[in-house]
């Protein structure tokens, strides 16, 4: 049975993961209703989000690779306080251009929180569950809500992704947990110890993040010029799968399996239909995500995860034929269950591998660049059918499965700790 301390750890990890995910994945907004009022401003503001997310994930892996044992709670608390300061300063600004800088600063501190908090949470069972739940809820919210449209200020629940109350709560909880876990801080290594820079996970994160960003932005420019043929999309799919496979092989053992699953999940999530607000359905999303996490902890399998992701892609290909409300609600709940299963089933031997595997779901996928009628990311191009988005996501998932099979063939079957 969980103790009171376990509950504090879980709630703290949930709040910290939520604000970290929001900072990485969801655009910053201002309290002013006149800051963003033109399509040009919306497009420029939105274009900074994939780049900021890329920066944030690389920072998260760097923090996870270099942080000294025992300092993770303290580092996460300090970064959360800096993130809160950035939010409150940003709310005093009245320029749309400033929000682009806010996105980068948010992603920087969000990456620090994500990397540090992921490491300390994975060592504690209930904290790990809380961290996974907070990350999954933000992921689902960011995928199924129309965050960026030309009329975003009237269609977006700005209170959710400008979460002043949540940031304050996270800072307080992280500070409390820093005090509670202060005895885990270890003294610095003596001068005789070797100081080897753990470059491999950092290189893997850089290769994956920059490759996906370049493929996404290139395909977006191609679609901006008009409808595109098969070969451009196929090339972007190939770059995505190859980059994920290279990153997976750079990680030790079979740790890279989580990266392949996460990249496939991100593509499937980007293909799901947008909606204006979750409203009371956030309760259903929380329940579905929690059920998925528990299932992943009990029956972990990357093959099962990829099958579930493929099922979402197949659903999306037929979603245009279904009533919009049903398709959107069913897609959101299915995404919550599958994302929860993926987060709960991650098994790694090294902490930085977990940070990359879990954080990769926030990276931009080429689906951001493929406009459809029921997804509102502003690409400035004529929309294609929803089925096209589903088929592209399915192609990435199939490629991820092939890459996973190859990874398992070239890496020995060594059991990894159940982190």
mmCIF file of N, CA and C in Angstrom, residues 106-175:
data_model
loop_
_atom_site.group_PDB
_atom_site.id
_atom_site.type_symbol
_atom_site.label_atom_id
_atom_site.label_comp_id
_atom_site.label_asym_id
_atom_site.label_seq_id
_atom_site.Cartn_x
_atom_site.Cartn_y
_atom_site.Cartn_z
ATOM 1 N N UNK A 106 10.558 28.923 -22.336
ATOM 2 C CA UNK A 106 9.737 27.892 -21.710
ATOM 3 C C UNK A 106 10.288 26.507 -21.986
ATOM 4 N N UNK A 107 10.618 26.249 -23.256
ATOM 5 C CA UNK A 107 11.117 24.925 -23.632
ATOM 6 C C UNK A 107 12.448 24.621 -22.950
ATOM 7 N N UNK A 108 13.282 25.635 -22.795
ATOM 8 C CA UNK A 108 14.570 25.440 -22.121
ATOM 9 C C UNK A 108 14.368 24.976 -20.684
ATOM 10 N N UNK A 109 13.556 25.713 -19.926
ATOM 11 C CA UNK A 109 13.314 25.331 -18.539
ATOM 12 C C UNK A 109 12.471 24.059 -18.457
ATOM 13 N N UNK A 110 11.536 23.899 -19.401
ATOM 14 C CA UNK A 110 10.753 22.664 -19.417
ATOM 15 C C UNK A 110 11.623 21.445 -19.635
ATOM 16 N N UNK A 111 12.638 21.579 -20.489
ATOM 17 C CA UNK A 111 13.562 20.473 -20.709
ATOM 18 C C UNK A 111 14.347 20.131 -19.457
ATOM 19 N N UNK A 112 14.787 21.149 -18.721
ATOM 20 C CA UNK A 112 15.516 20.906 -17.468
ATOM 21 C C UNK A 112 14.624 20.162 -16.476
ATOM 22 N N UNK A 113 13.386 20.621 -16.338
ATOM 23 C CA UNK A 113 12.455 19.958 -15.412
ATOM 24 C C UNK A 113 12.214 18.517 -15.845
ATOM 25 N N UNK A 114 11.957 18.318 -17.136
ATOM 26 C CA UNK A 114 11.633 16.984 -17.635
ATOM 27 C C UNK A 114 12.801 16.024 -17.404
ATOM 28 N N UNK A 115 14.011 16.456 -17.744
ATOM 29 C CA UNK A 115 15.161 15.581 -17.591
ATOM 30 C C UNK A 115 15.456 15.234 -16.151
ATOM 31 N N UNK A 116 15.448 16.236 -15.270
ATOM 32 C CA UNK A 116 15.760 15.987 -13.860
ATOM 33 C C UNK A 116 14.660 15.194 -13.175
ATOM 34 N N UNK A 117 13.402 15.567 -13.437
ATOM 35 C CA UNK A 117 12.288 14.910 -12.755
ATOM 36 C C UNK A 117 12.091 13.487 -13.244
ATOM 37 N N UNK A 118 12.362 13.249 -14.508
ATOM 38 C CA UNK A 118 12.239 11.887 -15.038
ATOM 39 C C UNK A 118 13.206 10.952 -14.313
ATOM 40 N N UNK A 119 14.425 11.406 -14.105
ATOM 41 C CA UNK A 119 15.418 10.562 -13.439
ATOM 42 C C UNK A 119 15.007 10.208 -12.012
ATOM 43 N N UNK A 120 14.605 11.212 -11.229
ATOM 44 C CA UNK A 120 14.273 10.911 -9.833
ATOM 45 C C UNK A 120 12.950 10.169 -9.715
ATOM 46 N N UNK A 121 12.036 10.361 -10.661
ATOM 47 C CA UNK A 121 10.748 9.673 -10.603
ATOM 48 C C UNK A 121 10.886 8.190 -10.920
ATOM 49 N N UNK A 122 11.758 7.855 -11.860
ATOM 50 C CA UNK A 122 11.882 6.462 -12.258
ATOM 51 C C UNK A 122 12.436 5.581 -11.145
ATOM 52 N N UNK A 123 13.045 6.179 -10.141
ATOM 53 C CA UNK A 123 13.561 5.396 -9.024
ATOM 54 C C UNK A 123 12.501 5.124 -7.963
ATOM 55 N N UNK A 124 11.315 5.733 -8.112
ATOM 56 C CA UNK A 124 10.242 5.587 -7.133
ATOM 57 C C UNK A 124 8.972 5.163 -7.860
ATOM 58 N N UNK A 125 8.357 4.084 -7.409
ATOM 59 C CA UNK A 125 7.242 3.499 -8.158
ATOM 60 C C UNK A 125 6.089 4.473 -8.345
ATOM 61 N N UNK A 126 5.629 5.083 -7.258
ATOM 62 C CA UNK A 126 4.455 5.946 -7.361
ATOM 63 C C UNK A 126 4.792 7.278 -8.018
ATOM 64 N N UNK A 127 6.002 7.745 -7.824
ATOM 65 C CA UNK A 127 6.418 8.953 -8.529
ATOM 66 C C UNK A 127 6.490 8.697 -10.025
ATOM 67 N N UNK A 128 6.944 7.505 -10.412
ATOM 68 C CA UNK A 128 6.999 7.157 -11.827
ATOM 69 C C UNK A 128 5.604 7.159 -12.441
ATOM 70 N N UNK A 129 4.625 6.624 -11.705
ATOM 71 C CA UNK A 129 3.247 6.622 -12.209
ATOM 72 C C UNK A 129 2.713 8.045 -12.339
ATOM 73 N N UNK A 130 2.999 8.893 -11.352
ATOM 74 C CA UNK A 130 2.554 10.278 -11.432
ATOM 75 C C UNK A 130 3.206 11.023 -12.574
ATOM 76 N N UNK A 131 4.499 10.803 -12.765
ATOM 77 C CA UNK A 131 5.206 11.450 -13.874
ATOM 78 C C UNK A 131 4.617 11.011 -15.212
ATOM 79 N N UNK A 132 4.361 9.727 -15.365
ATOM 80 C CA UNK A 132 3.790 9.225 -16.616
ATOM 81 C C UNK A 132 2.401 9.814 -16.857
ATOM 82 N N UNK A 133 1.580 9.871 -15.813
ATOM 83 C CA UNK A 133 0.220 10.391 -15.979
ATOM 84 C C UNK A 133 0.235 11.863 -16.378
ATOM 85 N N UNK A 134 1.068 12.657 -15.725
ATOM 86 C CA UNK A 134 1.149 14.073 -16.088
ATOM 87 C C UNK A 134 1.622 14.264 -17.516
ATOM 88 N N UNK A 135 2.606 13.482 -17.940
ATOM 89 C CA UNK A 135 3.125 13.601 -19.301
ATOM 90 C C UNK A 135 2.082 13.185 -20.328
ATOM 91 N N UNK A 136 1.363 12.102 -20.054
ATOM 92 C CA UNK A 136 0.370 11.601 -21.006
ATOM 93 C C UNK A 136 -0.785 12.584 -21.166
ATOM 94 N N UNK A 137 -1.262 13.148 -20.064
ATOM 95 C CA UNK A 137 -2.386 14.088 -20.147
ATOM 96 C C UNK A 137 -2.013 15.304 -20.990
ATOM 97 N N UNK A 138 -0.813 15.842 -20.792
ATOM 98 C CA UNK A 138 -0.375 16.983 -21.593
ATOM 99 C C UNK A 138 -0.231 16.582 -23.061
ATOM 100 N N UNK A 139 0.316 15.405 -23.316
ATOM 101 C CA UNK A 139 0.468 14.929 -24.695
ATOM 102 C C UNK A 139 -0.885 14.820 -25.390
ATOM 103 N N UNK A 140 -1.853 14.203 -24.728
ATOM 104 C CA UNK A 140 -3.180 14.046 -25.337
ATOM 105 C C UNK A 140 -3.828 15.410 -25.548
ATOM 106 N N UNK A 141 -3.742 16.275 -24.541
ATOM 107 C CA UNK A 141 -4.328 17.610 -24.666
ATOM 108 C C UNK A 141 -3.740 18.363 -25.860
ATOM 109 N N UNK A 142 -2.421 18.342 -25.982
ATOM 110 C CA UNK A 142 -1.772 19.063 -27.066
ATOM 111 C C UNK A 142 -2.089 18.500 -28.432
ATOM 112 N N UNK A 143 -2.423 17.193 -28.503
ATOM 113 C CA UNK A 143 -2.694 16.587 -29.803
ATOM 114 C C UNK A 143 -4.131 16.787 -30.266
ATOM 115 N N UNK A 144 -5.092 16.792 -29.346
ATOM 116 C CA UNK A 144 -6.502 16.773 -29.769
ATOM 117 C C UNK A 144 -7.197 18.116 -29.615
ATOM 118 N N UNK A 145 -6.505 19.145 -29.099
ATOM 119 C CA UNK A 145 -7.102 20.476 -28.960
ATOM 120 C C UNK A 145 -6.563 21.386 -30.054
ATOM 121 N N UNK A 146 -7.443 22.156 -30.650
ATOM 122 C CA UNK A 146 -7.034 23.095 -31.704
ATOM 123 C C UNK A 146 -6.327 24.279 -31.052
ATOM 124 N N UNK A 147 -5.058 24.096 -30.734
ATOM 125 C CA UNK A 147 -4.315 25.124 -29.999
ATOM 126 C C UNK A 147 -4.039 26.360 -30.828
ATOM 127 N N UNK A 148 -3.802 26.172 -32.103
ATOM 128 C CA UNK A 148 -3.370 27.281 -32.947
ATOM 129 C C UNK A 148 -4.283 27.377 -34.156
ATOM 130 N N UNK A 149 -5.085 28.411 -34.207
ATOM 131 C CA UNK A 149 -5.906 28.731 -35.370
ATOM 132 C C UNK A 149 -5.868 30.236 -35.552
ATOM 133 N N UNK A 150 -6.418 30.694 -36.647
ATOM 134 C CA UNK A 150 -6.442 32.136 -36.881
ATOM 135 C C UNK A 150 -7.370 32.845 -35.902
ATOM 136 N N UNK A 151 -8.230 32.080 -35.242
ATOM 137 C CA UNK A 151 -9.137 32.672 -34.265
ATOM 138 C C UNK A 151 -8.876 32.049 -32.894
ATOM 139 N N UNK A 152 -7.613 31.786 -32.603
ATOM 140 C CA UNK A 152 -7.229 30.978 -31.447
ATOM 141 C C UNK A 152 -7.660 31.587 -30.119
ATOM 142 N N UNK A 153 -7.715 32.896 -30.041
ATOM 143 C CA UNK A 153 -7.980 33.509 -28.745
ATOM 144 C C UNK A 153 -9.410 33.292 -28.287
ATOM 145 N N UNK A 154 -10.327 32.933 -29.217
ATOM 146 C CA UNK A 154 -11.694 32.655 -28.815
ATOM 147 C C UNK A 154 -12.000 31.175 -28.800
ATOM 148 N N UNK A 155 -11.114 30.335 -29.374
ATOM 149 C CA UNK A 155 -11.400 28.909 -29.431
ATOM 150 C C UNK A 155 -10.515 28.096 -28.514
ATOM 151 N N UNK A 156 -9.549 28.689 -27.888
ATOM 152 C CA UNK A 156 -8.608 27.941 -27.075
ATOM 153 C C UNK A 156 -8.802 28.267 -25.597
ATOM 154 N N UNK A 157 -8.763 27.237 -24.774
ATOM 155 C CA UNK A 157 -8.854 27.431 -23.334
ATOM 156 C C UNK A 157 -7.492 27.887 -22.829
ATOM 157 N N UNK A 158 -7.266 29.210 -22.828
ATOM 158 C CA UNK A 158 -5.942 29.734 -22.498
ATOM 159 C C UNK A 158 -5.550 29.457 -21.047
ATOM 160 N N UNK A 159 -6.537 29.265 -20.190
ATOM 161 C CA UNK A 159 -6.207 29.014 -18.784
ATOM 162 C C UNK A 159 -5.475 27.687 -18.614
ATOM 163 N N UNK A 160 -5.674 26.760 -19.537
ATOM 164 C CA UNK A 160 -5.046 25.456 -19.408
ATOM 165 C C UNK A 160 -3.589 25.513 -19.799
ATOM 166 N N UNK A 161 -3.250 26.262 -20.861
ATOM 167 C CA UNK A 161 -1.849 26.299 -21.240
ATOM 168 C C UNK A 161 -1.170 27.614 -20.890
ATOM 169 N N UNK A 162 -1.787 28.360 -20.005
ATOM 170 C CA UNK A 162 -1.076 29.393 -19.257
ATOM 171 C C UNK A 162 -1.350 29.127 -17.778
ATOM 172 N N UNK A 163 -0.839 28.000 -17.257
ATOM 173 C CA UNK A 163 -1.320 27.455 -15.967
ATOM 174 C C UNK A 163 -0.608 28.059 -14.770
ATOM 175 N N UNK A 164 -0.931 29.290 -14.434
ATOM 176 C CA UNK A 164 -0.249 29.947 -13.323
ATOM 177 C C UNK A 164 -0.419 29.169 -12.023
ATOM 178 N N UNK A 165 -1.656 28.728 -11.743
ATOM 179 C CA UNK A 165 -1.904 27.984 -10.515
ATOM 180 C C UNK A 165 -1.135 26.674 -10.462
ATOM 181 N N UNK A 166 -1.083 25.978 -11.599
ATOM 182 C CA UNK A 166 -0.369 24.702 -11.642
ATOM 183 C C UNK A 166 1.131 24.901 -11.444
ATOM 184 N N UNK A 167 1.665 25.974 -12.017
ATOM 185 C CA UNK A 167 3.099 26.248 -11.847
ATOM 186 C C UNK A 167 3.425 26.542 -10.389
ATOM 187 N N UNK A 168 2.597 27.354 -9.750
ATOM 188 C CA UNK A 168 2.832 27.670 -8.330
ATOM 189 C C UNK A 168 2.787 26.399 -7.493
ATOM 190 N N UNK A 169 1.776 25.549 -7.742
ATOM 191 C CA UNK A 169 1.664 24.298 -6.994
ATOM 192 C C UNK A 169 2.877 23.409 -7.227
ATOM 193 N N UNK A 170 3.341 23.339 -8.479
ATOM 194 C CA UNK A 170 4.492 22.495 -8.793
ATOM 195 C C UNK A 170 5.752 22.999 -8.097
ATOM 196 N N UNK A 171 5.939 24.308 -8.091
ATOM 197 C CA UNK A 171 7.129 24.868 -7.432
ATOM 198 C C UNK A 171 7.117 24.529 -5.943
ATOM 199 N N UNK A 172 5.967 24.705 -5.299
ATOM 200 C CA UNK A 172 5.864 24.408 -3.867
ATOM 201 C C UNK A 172 6.118 22.929 -3.596
ATOM 202 N N UNK A 173 5.479 22.058 -4.388
ATOM 203 C CA UNK A 173 5.633 20.616 -4.180
ATOM 204 C C UNK A 173 7.069 20.162 -4.437
ATOM 205 N N UNK A 174 7.687 20.692 -5.478
ATOM 206 C CA UNK A 174 9.068 20.319 -5.765
ATOM 207 C C UNK A 174 10.017 20.806 -4.670
ATOM 208 N N UNK A 175 9.733 21.986 -4.121
ATOM 209 C CA UNK A 175 10.555 22.473 -3.017
ATOM 210 C C UNK A 175 10.407 21.575 -1.790
#
